[in-house]
Coordinates of C-alpha atoms in Angstrom, one line a residue:
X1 CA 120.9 100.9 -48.4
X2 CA 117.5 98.9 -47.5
X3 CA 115.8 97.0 -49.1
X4 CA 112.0 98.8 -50.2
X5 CA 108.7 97.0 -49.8
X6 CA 107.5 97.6 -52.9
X7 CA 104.8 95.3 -52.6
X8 CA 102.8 96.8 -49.5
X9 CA 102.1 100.6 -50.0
X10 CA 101.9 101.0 -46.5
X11 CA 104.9 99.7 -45.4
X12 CA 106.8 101.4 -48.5
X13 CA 105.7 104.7 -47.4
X14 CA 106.7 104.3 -44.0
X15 CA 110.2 103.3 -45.0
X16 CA 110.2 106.5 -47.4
X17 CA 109.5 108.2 -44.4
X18 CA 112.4 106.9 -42.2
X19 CA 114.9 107.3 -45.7
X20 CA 114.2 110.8 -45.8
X21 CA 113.9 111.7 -42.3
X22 CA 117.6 110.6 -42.6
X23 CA 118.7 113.1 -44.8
X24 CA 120.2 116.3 -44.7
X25 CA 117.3 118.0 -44.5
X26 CA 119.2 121.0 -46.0
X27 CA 120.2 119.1 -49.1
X28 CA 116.8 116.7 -49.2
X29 CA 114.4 120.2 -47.4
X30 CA 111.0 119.4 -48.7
X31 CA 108.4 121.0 -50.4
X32 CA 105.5 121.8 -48.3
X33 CA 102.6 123.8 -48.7
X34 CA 98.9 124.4 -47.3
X35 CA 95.6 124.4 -49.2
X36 CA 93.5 127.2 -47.8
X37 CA 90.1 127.5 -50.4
X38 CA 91.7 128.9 -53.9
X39 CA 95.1 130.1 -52.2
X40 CA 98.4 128.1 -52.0
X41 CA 100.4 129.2 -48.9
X42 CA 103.8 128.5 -47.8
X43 CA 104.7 127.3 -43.9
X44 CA 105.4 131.1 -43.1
X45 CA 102.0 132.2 -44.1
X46 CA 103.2 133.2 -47.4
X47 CA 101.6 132.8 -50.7
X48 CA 103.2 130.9 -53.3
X49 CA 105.5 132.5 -56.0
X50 CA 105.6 131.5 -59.6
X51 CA 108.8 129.0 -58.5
X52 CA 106.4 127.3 -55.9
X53 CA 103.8 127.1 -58.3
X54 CA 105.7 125.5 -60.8
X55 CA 107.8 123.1 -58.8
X56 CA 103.7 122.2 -57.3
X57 CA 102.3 121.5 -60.8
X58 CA 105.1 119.4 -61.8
X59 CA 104.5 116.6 -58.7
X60 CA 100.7 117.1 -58.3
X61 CA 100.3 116.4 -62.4
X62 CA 102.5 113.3 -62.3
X63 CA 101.7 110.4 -62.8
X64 CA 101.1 107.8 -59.4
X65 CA 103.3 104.9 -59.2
X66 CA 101.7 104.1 -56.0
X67 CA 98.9 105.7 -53.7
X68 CA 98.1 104.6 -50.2
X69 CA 95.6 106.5 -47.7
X70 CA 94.9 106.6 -44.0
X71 CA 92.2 107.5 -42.0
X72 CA 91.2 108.3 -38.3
X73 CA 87.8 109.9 -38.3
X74 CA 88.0 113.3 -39.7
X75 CA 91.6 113.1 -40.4
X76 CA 92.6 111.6 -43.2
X77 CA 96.1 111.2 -44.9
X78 CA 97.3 110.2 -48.5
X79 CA 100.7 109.6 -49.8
X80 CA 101.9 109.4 -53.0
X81 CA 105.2 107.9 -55.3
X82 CA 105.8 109.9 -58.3
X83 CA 108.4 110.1 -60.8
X84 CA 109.7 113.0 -62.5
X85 CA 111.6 112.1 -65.8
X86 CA 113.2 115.3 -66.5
X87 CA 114.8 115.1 -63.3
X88 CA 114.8 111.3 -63.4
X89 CA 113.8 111.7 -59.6
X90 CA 111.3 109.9 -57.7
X91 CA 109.2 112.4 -54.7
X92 CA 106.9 110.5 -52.3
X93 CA 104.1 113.0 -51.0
X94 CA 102.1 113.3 -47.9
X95 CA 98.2 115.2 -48.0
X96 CA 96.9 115.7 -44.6
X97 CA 93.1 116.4 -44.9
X98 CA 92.4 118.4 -42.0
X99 CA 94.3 120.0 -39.3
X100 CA 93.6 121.1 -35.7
X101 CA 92.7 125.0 -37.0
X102 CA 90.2 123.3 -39.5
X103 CA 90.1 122.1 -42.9
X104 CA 93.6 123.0 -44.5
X105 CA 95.0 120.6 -46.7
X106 CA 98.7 120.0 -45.6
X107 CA 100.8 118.9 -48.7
X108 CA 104.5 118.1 -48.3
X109 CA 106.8 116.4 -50.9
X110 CA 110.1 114.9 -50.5
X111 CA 112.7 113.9 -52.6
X112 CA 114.1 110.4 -52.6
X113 CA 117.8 109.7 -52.8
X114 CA 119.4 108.3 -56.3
X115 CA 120.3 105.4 -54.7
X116 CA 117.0 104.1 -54.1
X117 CA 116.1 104.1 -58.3
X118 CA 117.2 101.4 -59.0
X119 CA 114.5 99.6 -56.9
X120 CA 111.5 102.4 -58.2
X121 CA 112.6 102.1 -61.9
X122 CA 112.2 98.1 -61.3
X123 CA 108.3 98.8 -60.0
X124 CA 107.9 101.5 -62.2
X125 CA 108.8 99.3 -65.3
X126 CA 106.5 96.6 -64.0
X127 CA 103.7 99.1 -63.7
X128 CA 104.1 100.4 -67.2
X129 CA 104.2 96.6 -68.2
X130 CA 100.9 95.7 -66.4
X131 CA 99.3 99.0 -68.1
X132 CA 100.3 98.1 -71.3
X133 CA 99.1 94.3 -70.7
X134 CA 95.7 95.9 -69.8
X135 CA 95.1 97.6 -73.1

């Protein structure tokens, strides 16, 4: 198991990547979705059920551990570390502001591999310690 670069966003995304471009992408699939106006579709040009929905909410309304963004004229990308404490799971998530067919927002989440919590619980406790020392 690497080690993560917990102190450069950049670099920590780009080793989420490369950890979960490593799984089994049928045990680790993720969840990915496009933006389209008011309307959440699914890759197949589906919209979103209830389950979709749901599973959506729960990432988008977490809380950020750690946000990094891109940009290359028009196209921009942000990522995103989030925890989920009910599942005691960390996801890392990608936003692609603008495709090739226009201004669809491309969202895809992945899930990280227990392993690697030991290392996010460490920054997440030193984020919640900063926050607190902020008050």
């Amino acid at each position: 198991m690497r080690k993560l670069n917990i102190e450069n966003p950049a670099k920590l995304f780009a080793e989420l990547r490369a950890i979960t471009d490593a799984c089994d992408p049928n045990e680790y699939a993720p969840l990915e979705y496009y933006i389209q106006g008011a309307k959440i579709e699914l890759p197949d040009g589906s919209l979103a059920t209830g389950d979709w929905l749901l599973a959506v909410r729960a990432v988008e309304l977490a809380d950020d551990l750690v946000q990094h963004a891109e940009s290359n004229g028009a196209m921009r990308r942000s990522f995103r570390l989030v925890y989920l404490a009910p599942l005691e799971t960390y996801f890392w998530g990608e936003s692609q502001w603008r495709d090739p067919d226009g201004f669809t927002i491309r969202v895809r989440w992945h899930r990280i591999p227990k392993d690697y919590n030991p290392q996010l619980d460490q920054m997440r406790q030193r984020n919640t310690d900063r926050s607190r020392s902020d008050a």
